[in-house]
XYZ file of C-alpha atoms in Angstrom:
632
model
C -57.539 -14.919 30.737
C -58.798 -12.776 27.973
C -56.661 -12.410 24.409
C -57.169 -10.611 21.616
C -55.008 -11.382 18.333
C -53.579 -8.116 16.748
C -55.341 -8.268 12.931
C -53.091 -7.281 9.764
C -54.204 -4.306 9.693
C -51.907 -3.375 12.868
C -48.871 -4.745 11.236
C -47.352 -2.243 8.847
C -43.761 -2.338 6.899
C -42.152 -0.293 8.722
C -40.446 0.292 12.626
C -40.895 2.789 15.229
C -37.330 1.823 16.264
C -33.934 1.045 14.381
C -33.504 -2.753 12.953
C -32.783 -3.655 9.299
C -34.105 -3.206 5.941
C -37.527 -4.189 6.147
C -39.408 -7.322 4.355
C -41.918 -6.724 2.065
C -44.070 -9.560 2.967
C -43.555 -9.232 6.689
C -45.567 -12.223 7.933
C -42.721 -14.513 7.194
C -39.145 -15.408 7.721
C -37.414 -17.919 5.589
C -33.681 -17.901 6.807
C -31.398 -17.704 4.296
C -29.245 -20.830 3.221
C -26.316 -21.204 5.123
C -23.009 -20.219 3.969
C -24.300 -16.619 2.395
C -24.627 -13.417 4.182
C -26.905 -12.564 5.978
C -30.798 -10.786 4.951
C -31.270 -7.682 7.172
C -35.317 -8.749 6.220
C -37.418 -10.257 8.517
C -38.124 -7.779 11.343
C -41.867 -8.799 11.618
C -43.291 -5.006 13.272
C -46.437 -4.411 15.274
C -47.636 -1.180 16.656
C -49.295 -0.712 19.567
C -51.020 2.085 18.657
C -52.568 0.071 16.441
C -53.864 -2.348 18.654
C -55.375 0.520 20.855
C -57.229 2.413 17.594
C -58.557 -1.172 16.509
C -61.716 -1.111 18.627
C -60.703 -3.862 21.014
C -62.148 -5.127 24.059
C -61.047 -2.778 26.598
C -61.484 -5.381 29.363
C -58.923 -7.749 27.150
C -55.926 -9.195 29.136
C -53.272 -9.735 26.486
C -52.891 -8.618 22.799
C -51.414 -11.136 20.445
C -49.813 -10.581 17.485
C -50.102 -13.010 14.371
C -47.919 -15.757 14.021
C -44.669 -16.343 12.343
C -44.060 -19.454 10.516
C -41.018 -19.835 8.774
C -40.014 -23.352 6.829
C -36.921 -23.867 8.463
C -37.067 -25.429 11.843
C -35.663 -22.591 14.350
C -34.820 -22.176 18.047
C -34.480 -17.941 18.874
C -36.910 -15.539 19.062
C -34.959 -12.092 19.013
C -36.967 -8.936 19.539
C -36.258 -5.132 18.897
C -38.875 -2.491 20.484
C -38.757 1.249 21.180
C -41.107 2.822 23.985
C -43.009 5.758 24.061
C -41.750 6.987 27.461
C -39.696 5.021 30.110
C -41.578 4.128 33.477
C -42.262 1.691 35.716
C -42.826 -2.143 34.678
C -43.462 -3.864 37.817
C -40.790 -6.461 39.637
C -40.984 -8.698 36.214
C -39.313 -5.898 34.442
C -39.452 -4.752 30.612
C -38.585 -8.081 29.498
C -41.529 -9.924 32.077
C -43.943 -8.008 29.973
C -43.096 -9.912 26.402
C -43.780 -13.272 26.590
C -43.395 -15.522 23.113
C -44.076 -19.184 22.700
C -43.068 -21.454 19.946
C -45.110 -24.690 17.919
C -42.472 -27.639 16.839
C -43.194 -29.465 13.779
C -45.111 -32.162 15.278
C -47.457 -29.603 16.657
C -46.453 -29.431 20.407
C -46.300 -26.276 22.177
C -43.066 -24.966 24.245
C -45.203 -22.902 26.866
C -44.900 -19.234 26.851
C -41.730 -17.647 28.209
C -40.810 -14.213 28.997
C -37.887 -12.831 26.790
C -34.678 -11.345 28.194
C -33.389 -7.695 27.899
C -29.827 -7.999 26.124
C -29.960 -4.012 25.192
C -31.572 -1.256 26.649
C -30.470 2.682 26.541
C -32.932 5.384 26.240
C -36.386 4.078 24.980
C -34.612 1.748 22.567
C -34.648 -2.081 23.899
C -33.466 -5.316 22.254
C -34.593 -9.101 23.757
C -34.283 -12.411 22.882
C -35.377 -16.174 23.995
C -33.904 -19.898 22.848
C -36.501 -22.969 22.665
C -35.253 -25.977 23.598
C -36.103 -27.390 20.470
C -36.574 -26.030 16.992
C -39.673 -24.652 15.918
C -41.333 -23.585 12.936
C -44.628 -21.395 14.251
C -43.935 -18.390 16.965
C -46.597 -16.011 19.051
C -45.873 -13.007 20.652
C -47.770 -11.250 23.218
C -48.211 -8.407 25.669
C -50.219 -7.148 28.215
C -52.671 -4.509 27.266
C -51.730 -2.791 30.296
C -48.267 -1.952 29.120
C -49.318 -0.457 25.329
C -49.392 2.907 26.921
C -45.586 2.675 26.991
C -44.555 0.857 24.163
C -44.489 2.117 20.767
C -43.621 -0.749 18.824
C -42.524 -3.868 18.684
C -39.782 -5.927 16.220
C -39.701 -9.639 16.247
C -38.100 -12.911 13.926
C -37.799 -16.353 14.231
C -34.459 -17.507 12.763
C -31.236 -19.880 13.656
C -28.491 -18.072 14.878
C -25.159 -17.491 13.325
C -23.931 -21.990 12.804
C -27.326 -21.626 10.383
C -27.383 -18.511 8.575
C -24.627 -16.401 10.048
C -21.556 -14.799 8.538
C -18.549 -16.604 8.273
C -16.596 -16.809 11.479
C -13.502 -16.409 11.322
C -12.346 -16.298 14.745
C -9.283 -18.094 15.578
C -7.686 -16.877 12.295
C -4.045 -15.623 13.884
C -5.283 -11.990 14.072
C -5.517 -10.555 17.174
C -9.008 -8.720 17.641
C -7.385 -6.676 21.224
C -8.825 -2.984 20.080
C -10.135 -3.999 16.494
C -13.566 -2.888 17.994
C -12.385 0.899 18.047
C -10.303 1.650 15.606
C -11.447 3.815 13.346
C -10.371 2.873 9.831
C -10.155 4.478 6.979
C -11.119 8.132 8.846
C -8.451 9.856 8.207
C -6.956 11.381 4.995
C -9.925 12.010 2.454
C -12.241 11.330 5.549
C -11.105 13.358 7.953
C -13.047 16.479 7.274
C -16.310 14.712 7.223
C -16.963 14.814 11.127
C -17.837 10.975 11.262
C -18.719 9.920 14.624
C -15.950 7.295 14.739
C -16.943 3.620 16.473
C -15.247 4.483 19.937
C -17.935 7.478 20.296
C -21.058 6.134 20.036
C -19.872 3.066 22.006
C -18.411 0.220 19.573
C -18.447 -3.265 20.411
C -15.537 -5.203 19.149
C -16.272 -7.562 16.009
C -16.763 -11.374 16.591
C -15.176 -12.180 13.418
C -12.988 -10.787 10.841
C -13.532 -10.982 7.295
C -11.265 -8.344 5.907
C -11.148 -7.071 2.397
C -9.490 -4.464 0.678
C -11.168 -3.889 -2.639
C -14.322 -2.028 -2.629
C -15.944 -1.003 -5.985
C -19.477 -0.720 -5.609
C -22.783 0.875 -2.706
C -25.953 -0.453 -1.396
C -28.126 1.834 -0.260
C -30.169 1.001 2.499
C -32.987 2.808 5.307
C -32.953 1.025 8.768
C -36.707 1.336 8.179
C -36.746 2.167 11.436
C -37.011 5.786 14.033
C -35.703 8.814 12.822
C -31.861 9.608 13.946
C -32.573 13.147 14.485
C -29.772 14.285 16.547
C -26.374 12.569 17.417
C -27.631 11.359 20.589
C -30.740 9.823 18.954
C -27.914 8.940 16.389
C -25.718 7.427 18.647
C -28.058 5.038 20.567
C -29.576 3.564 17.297
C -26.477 2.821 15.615
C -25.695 1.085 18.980
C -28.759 -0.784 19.336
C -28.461 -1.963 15.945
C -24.844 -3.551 16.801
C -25.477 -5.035 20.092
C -28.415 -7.138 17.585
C -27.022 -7.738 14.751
C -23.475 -8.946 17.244
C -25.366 -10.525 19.774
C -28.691 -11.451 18.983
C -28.201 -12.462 15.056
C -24.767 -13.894 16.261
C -23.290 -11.638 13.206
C -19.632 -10.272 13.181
C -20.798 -7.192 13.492
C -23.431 -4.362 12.630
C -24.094 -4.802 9.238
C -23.119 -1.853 7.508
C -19.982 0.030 6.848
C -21.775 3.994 7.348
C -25.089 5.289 8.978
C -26.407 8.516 8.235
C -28.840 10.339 10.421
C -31.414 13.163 9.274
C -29.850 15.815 10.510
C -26.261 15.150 7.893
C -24.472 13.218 10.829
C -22.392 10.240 9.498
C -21.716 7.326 11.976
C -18.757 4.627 11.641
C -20.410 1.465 11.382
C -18.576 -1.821 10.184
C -15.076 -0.740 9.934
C -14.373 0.130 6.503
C -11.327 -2.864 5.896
C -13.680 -5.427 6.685
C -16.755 -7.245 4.103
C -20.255 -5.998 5.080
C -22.965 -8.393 5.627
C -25.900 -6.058 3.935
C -27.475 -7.247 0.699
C -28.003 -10.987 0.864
C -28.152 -12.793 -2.342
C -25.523 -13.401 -5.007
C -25.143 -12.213 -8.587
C -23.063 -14.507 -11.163
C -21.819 -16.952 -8.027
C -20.617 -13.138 -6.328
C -22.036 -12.300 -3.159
C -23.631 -9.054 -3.244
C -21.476 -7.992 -0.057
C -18.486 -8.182 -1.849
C -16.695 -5.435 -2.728
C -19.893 -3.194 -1.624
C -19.682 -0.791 0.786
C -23.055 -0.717 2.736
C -24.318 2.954 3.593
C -27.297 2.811 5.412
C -30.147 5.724 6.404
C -31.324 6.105 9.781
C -35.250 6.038 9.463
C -38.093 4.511 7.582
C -38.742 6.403 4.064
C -41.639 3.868 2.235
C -43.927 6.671 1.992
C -46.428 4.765 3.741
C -48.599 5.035 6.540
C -46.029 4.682 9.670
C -42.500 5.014 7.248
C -43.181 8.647 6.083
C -40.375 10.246 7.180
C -39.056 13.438 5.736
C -35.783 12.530 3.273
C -34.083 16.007 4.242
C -31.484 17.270 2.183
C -28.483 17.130 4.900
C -29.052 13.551 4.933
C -28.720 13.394 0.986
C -25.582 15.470 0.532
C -23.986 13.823 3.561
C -24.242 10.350 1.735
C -23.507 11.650 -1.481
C -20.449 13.633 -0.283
C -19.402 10.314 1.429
C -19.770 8.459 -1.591
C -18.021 10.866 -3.473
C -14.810 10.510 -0.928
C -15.119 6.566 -0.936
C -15.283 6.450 -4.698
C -12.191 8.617 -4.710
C -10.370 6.317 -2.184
C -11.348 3.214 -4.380
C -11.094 4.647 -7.558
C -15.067 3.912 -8.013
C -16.954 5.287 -10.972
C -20.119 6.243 -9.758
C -23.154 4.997 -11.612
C -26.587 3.510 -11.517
C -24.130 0.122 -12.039
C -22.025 0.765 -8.876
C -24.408 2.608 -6.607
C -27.756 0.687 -6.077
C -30.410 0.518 -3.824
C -30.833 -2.535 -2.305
C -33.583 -4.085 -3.779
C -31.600 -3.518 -6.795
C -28.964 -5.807 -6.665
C -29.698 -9.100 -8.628
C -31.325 -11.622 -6.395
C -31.568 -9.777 -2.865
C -34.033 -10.892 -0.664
C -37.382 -9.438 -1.621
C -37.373 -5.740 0.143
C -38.659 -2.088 -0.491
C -35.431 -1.092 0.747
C -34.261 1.829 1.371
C -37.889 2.962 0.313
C -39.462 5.091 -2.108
C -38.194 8.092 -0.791
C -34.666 7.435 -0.398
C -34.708 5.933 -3.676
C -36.173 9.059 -5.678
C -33.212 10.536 -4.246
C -31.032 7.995 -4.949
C -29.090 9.916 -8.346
C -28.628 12.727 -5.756
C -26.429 10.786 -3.876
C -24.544 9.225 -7.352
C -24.033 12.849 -8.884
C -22.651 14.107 -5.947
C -19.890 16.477 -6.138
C -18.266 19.190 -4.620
C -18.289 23.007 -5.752
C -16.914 22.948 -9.317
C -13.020 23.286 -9.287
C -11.597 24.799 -12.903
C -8.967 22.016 -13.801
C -7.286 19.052 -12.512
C -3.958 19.308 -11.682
C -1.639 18.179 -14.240
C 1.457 15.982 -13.730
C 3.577 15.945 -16.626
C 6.545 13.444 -17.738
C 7.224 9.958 -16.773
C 7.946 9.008 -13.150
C 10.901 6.889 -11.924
C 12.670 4.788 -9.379
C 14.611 7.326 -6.867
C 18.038 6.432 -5.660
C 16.747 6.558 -1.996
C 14.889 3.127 -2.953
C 15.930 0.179 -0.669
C 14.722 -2.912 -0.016
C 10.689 -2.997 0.257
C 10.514 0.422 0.549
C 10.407 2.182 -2.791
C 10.733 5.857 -3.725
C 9.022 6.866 -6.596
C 10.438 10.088 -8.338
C 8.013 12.530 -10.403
C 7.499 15.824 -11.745
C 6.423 18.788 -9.888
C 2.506 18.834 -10.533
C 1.090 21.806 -11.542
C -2.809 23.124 -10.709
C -4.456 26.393 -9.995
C -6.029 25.373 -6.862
C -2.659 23.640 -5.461
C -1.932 19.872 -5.230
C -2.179 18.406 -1.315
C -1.809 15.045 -2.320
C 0.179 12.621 -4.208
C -1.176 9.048 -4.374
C 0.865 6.125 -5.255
C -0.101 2.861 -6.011
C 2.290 -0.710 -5.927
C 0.525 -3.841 -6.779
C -2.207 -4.141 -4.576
C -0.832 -1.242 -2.054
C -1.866 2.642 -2.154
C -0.713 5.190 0.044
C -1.874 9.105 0.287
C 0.936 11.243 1.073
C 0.316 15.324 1.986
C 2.612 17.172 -0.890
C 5.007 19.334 0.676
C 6.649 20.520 -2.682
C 9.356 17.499 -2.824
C 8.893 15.755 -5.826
C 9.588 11.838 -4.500
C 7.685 10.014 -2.570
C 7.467 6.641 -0.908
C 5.687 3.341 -0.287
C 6.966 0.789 2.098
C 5.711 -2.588 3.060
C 6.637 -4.058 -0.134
C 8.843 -6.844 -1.422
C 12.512 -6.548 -2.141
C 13.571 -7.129 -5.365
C 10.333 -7.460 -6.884
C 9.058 -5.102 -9.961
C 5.691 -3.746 -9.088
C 3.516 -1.575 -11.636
C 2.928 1.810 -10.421
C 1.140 4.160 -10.230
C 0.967 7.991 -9.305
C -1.605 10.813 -9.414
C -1.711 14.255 -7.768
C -4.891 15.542 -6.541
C -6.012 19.121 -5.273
C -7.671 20.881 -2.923
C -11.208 19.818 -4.008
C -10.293 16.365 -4.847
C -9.701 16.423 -8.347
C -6.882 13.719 -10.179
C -4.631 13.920 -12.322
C -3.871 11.676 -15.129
C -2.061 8.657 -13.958
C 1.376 8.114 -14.406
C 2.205 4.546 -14.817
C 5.981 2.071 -15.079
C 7.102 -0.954 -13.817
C 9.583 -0.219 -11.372
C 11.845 -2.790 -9.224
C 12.190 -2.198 -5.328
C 15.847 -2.302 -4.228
C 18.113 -4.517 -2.062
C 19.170 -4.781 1.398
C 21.018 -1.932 2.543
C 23.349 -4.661 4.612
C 23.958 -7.279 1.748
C 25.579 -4.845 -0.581
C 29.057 -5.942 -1.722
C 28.699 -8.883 1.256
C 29.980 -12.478 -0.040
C 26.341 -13.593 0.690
C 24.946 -10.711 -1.603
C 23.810 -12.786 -4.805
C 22.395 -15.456 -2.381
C 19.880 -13.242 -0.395
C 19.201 -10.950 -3.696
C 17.585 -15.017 -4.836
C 15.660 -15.704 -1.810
C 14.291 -12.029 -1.508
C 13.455 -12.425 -5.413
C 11.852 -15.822 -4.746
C 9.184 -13.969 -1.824
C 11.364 -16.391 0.642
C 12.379 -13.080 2.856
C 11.065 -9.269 3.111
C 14.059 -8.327 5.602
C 14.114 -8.125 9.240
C 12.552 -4.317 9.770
C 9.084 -4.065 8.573
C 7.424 -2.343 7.407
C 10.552 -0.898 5.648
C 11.913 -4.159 5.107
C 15.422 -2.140 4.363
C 17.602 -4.367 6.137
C 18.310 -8.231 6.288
C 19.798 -8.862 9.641
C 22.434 -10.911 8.121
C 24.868 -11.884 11.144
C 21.662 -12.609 13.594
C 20.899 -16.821 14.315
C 18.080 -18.499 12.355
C 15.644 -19.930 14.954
C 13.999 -23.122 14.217
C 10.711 -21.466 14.117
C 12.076 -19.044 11.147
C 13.335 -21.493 9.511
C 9.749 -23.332 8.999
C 8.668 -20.250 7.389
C 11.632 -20.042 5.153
C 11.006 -23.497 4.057
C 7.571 -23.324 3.900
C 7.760 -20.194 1.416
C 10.669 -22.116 -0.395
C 9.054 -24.952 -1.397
C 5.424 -23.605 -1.149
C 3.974 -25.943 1.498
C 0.715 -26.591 2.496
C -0.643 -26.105 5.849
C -1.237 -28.930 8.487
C -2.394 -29.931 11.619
C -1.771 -28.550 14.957
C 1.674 -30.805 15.405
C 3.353 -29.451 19.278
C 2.522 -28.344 21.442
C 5.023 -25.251 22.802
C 4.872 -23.214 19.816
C 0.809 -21.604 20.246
C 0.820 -17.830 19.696
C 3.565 -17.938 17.154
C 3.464 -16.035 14.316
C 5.564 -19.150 12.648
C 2.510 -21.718 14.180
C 1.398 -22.175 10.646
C 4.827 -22.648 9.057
C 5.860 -25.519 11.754
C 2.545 -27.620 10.995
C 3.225 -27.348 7.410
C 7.208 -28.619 7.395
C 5.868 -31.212 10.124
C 2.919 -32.808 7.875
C 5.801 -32.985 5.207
C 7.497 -34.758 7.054
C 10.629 -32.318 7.342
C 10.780 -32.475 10.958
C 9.655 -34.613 14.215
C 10.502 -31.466 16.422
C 12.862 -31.801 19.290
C 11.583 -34.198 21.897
C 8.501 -34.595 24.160
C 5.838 -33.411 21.565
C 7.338 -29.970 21.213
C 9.334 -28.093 18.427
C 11.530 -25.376 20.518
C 10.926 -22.515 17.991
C 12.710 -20.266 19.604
C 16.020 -22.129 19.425
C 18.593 -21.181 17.094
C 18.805 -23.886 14.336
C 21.822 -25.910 13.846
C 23.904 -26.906 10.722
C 23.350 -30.205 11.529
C 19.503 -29.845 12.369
C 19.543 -27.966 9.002
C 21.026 -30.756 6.750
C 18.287 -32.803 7.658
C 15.759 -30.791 7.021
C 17.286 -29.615 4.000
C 18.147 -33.831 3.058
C 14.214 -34.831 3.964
C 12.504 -31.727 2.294
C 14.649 -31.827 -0.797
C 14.549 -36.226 -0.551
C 18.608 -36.292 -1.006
C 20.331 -39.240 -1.818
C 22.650 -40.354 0.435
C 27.009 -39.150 -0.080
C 30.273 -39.968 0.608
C 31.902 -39.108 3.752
C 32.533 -35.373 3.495
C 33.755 -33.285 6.343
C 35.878 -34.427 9.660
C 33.962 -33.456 12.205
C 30.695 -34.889 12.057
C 31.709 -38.511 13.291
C 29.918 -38.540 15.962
C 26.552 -36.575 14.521
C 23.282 -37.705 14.482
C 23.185 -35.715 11.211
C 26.379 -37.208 9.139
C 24.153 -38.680 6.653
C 22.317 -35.764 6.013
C 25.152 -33.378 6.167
C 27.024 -36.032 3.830
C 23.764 -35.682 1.225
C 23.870 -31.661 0.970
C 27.612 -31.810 0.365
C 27.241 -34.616 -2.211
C 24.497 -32.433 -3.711
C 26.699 -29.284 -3.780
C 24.662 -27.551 -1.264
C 27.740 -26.837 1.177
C 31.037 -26.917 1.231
C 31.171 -26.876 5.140
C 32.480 -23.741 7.237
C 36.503 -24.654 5.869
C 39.301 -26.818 6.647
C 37.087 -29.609 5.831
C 34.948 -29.236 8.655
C 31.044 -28.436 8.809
C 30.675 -27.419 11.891
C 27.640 -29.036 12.806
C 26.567 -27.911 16.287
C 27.023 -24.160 15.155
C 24.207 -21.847 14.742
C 23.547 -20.812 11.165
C 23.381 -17.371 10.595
C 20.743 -15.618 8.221
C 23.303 -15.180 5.785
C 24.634 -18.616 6.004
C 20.511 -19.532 5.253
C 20.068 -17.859 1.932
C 23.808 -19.348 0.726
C 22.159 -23.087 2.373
C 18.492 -22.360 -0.149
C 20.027 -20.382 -2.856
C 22.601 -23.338 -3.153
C 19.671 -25.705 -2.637
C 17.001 -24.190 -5.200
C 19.119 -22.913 -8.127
């Protein structure tokens, strides 16, 4: 069997096919330590047009390319290629045709195996193979026979995602059921944008879900890779590119929040809510993904030999405008601080990413900004608290706005919440999902038909009370535990109501307590209460040592809670010393010691007659008299 290795001089920086930002010194992989996101670097590329121009041996079996040899011990191989045309390969298949073998440290050789299609649509494939042990030296080869077909070939060594993964954090409470196709954040100031939304081009669901709200900064980035030059072409790289990061990589997801093809088409990558995973590195113990909203370009723009391609203007204005809208959204001012290539961020893996080309473009996409409007809209006075305001939902009065073009929308801001509402002419307008009886600074801008703000209009304003407690005996007692973050109501996310007369179950109750007295969390302590939303709660009242649960290794969460079952919680969470006899019919109670402590510690003064009442149900009222009582 003949082989010839592939020299240098076939390798180039750059992909015939979609992958990741490309490494400069491509020879190498050095996975990144664990704990930090991931580096979208080490795509080593061969071409096999290359191979075929080098003056080889015609009569040659196999090509070769050069080793990779990476420090860190590694088991998989993964493998992205694009082909020239799609034909036959035989009964071994595509994935018969690649063959890779790996070198462990004490210089034994795993034999060569072929790799295994995970991905193929079009002429875009991806592939991967595990050793059985770690290695730190791979080869890669290929009949000659099949270069014909094959334009160009990807590969890495690396550990996948227990080594140098994102964080996982499946089995976090949230369900992931549909998280794969929604399409955040694409409505509102993205909705005219025609963004091919993560259910079109063919989504995957996330493996993990590291959300995060605040965005204030871009990296830029080229998939060094083929030119997206339709939406088709579009849509399969953008999928490719998932189903390796996701699956190969063993990443949450595709790295990037936005793809852009040449033609102006934006693609839905990462879903907007969550942290990307696309500049590796961190900057003053900051990960460079934080906060930074990854846009990436789909092709290869080095302005080298084999990453040439044209940086056309629709692709330019389509990231800029998109930049414009998420800077808007975020309140980002764009800058060469805030928008950066990503070589630019402080101690990124080394990269010429996005390349040259992008890059001289790169204030293009900062400066971006629609046709020049004549004024922002102006929004005069002070704004106020409306008299609709109840509970967590708050209505924020203002003055009409007044602009030339005409105001569509009025933004309002709560703490760490901000909602876009379309202006119909009113001049309130409200934010719900907050808490009751809290004061939250606000904040409230118009903004016009070409997205222009006003100044911002700015007071600390208090959301309201329940619209059921007003005037009620138990009033004063729930305005304390809704002040206290104990309770946001029974309706969310208008949280207007408190449910007063419904029955406390026991699995409520462990998050009432467990807000009260600011609890830790614990381990998993029974074993009927999985699922719960309360899960959490019950550990953390059980590893303080507030309650056993209710027989047989399980907690019965779903039970109302007793006045009896209360006083000892109340007696072992609040350590009570023990009272006098207090009430007449609790004789025969396993609680009478406990109920004896609250009364003794002027927590109760029992349902009348001198009675407690022990084996009723307490009521959600009768709760916030039972902590108010207890915590004041």
């Amino acid at each position: 069997m003949k082989t010839t290795h592939l020299t240098q001089a076939a390798l180039v920086a750059a992909l015939g096919f979609t992958a990741a930002c490309e490494n400069s010194m491509p020879t190498a992989h050095d996975p990144h330590p664990p704990g930090e996101e991931p580096a979208h670097e080490a795509l080593t590329v061969v071409f096999a047009d290359a191979f075929l121009e080098d003056g080889s041996d015609p009569g040659e079996t196999y090509f070769e390319a050069p080793p990779l040899l990476v420090d860190t011990p590694s088991t998989r191989v993964g493998v992205m290629g694009r082909l020239k045309s799609m034909g036959e390969f035989g009964d071994a298949g595509l994935g018969g045709l690649i063959e890779v073998r790996g070198q462990t440290d004490d210089g034994t050789w795993l034999g060569w195996r072929a790799v295994e299609i995970t991905f193929q649509e079009d002429t875009m494939f991806n592939a991967m193979t595990d050793f059985e042990q770690p290695v730190t030296l791979a080869e890669l080869r290929m009949p000659r026979a099949a270069l014909g077909q094959v334009g160009a070939i990807g590969w890495e060594l690396f550990n996948v995602a227990s080594a140098d993964g994102e964080p996982d954090d499946i089995g976090n409470g949230i369900d992931l059921q549909g998280v794969g196709q929604s399409e955040q954040g694409l409505s509102g100031e993205l909705s005219d944008l025609g963004i091919v939304t993560r259910s079109q081009w063919g989504a995957q669901s996330p493996r993990c879900t590291p959300y995060e709200s605040n965005k204030w900064r871009f990296a830029i980035h080229h998939t060094a890779g083929a030119l997206a030059i339709g939406v088709s072409d579009g849509k399969t790289i953008v999928k490719g590119t998932q189903n390796y990061h996701r699956n190969t990589r063993g990443w949450c997801d595709i790295a990037y929040h936005f793809a852009v093809g040449s033609d102006g088409t934006i693609y839905e990558a990462r879903q907007l809510g969550l942290k990307g995973g696309h500049t590796s590195g961190t900057a003053g113990g900051v990960s460079n993904n934080t906060g930074n909203i990854g846009i990436v370009m789909l092709g290869c723009f080095n302005n080298a030999s084999g990453c040439n391609h044209p940086v056309s203007n629709a692709m330019i204005n389509a990231a800029g405008k998109l930049a414009h809208r998420l800077a808007d959204m975020y309140g980002i001012v764009r800058s060469t601080s805030t928008v950066k290539g990503h070589k630019q961020h402080t101690n990124t893996t080394i990269t010429s990413c996005p390349g040259t080309g992008v890059l001289n473009r790169l204030s293009d996409i900062r400066t971006w900004s629609p046709a020049p409007d004549t004024s922002p809209p102006v929004l005069s006075g002070n704004i106020w608290r409306s008299t609709s305001t109840v509970g967590g939902t708050l209505w924020v009065g203002f003055n009409q706005p007044v602009d030339d073009v005409g105001v569509t929308k009025i933004r309002v801001q709560a703490g760490n919440k901000t909602v876009t509402k379309a202006y119909t002419g009113t001049n309130k307008v409200s934010i719900d999902g907050l808490r009751p009886y809290h004061t939250y600074t606000v904040k409230v801008w118009a903004i016009d038909a070409a997205g222009n703000k006003s100044a911002v209009k700015q007071k600390n304003l208090k959301t309201g009370a329940f619209s059921d407690v007003v005037g009620k005996w138990y009033e004063d007692a729930v305005k304390f535990i809704g002040e206290e973050g104990i309770t946001n109501g029974c309706n969310p996310p208008a949280n207007t109501n408190y449910c007063p007369g419904n029955d406390v179950t026991r699995a409520q109750m462990a998050t009432f307590l467990t807000r009260a007295l600011d609890l830790p969390g614990g381990p998993d302590a029974f074993s009927d209460d999985d699922g719960s939303v309360h899960e959490s709660a019950i550990n953390a009242i059980a590893a303080a040592g507030i309650t056993s649960g209710c027989g047989n290794g399980a907690y019965c969460p779903d039970a109302p809670i007793k006045r009896g079952q209360l006083a000892a919680f109340l007696k072992r969470a609040l350590n009570l010393p023990a009272g006098p006899d207090a009430f007449s019919d609790d004789n025969d109670s396993q609680f009478e010691n406990d109920i004896n402590a609250l009364a003794a510690a002027g927590i109760t003064n029992g349902c009348g007659d001198g009675v407690y009442c022990p084996n009723d149900p307490v009521s959600r009222a009768q709760m916030a008299a039972f902590l108010s009582n207890a915590l004041q």
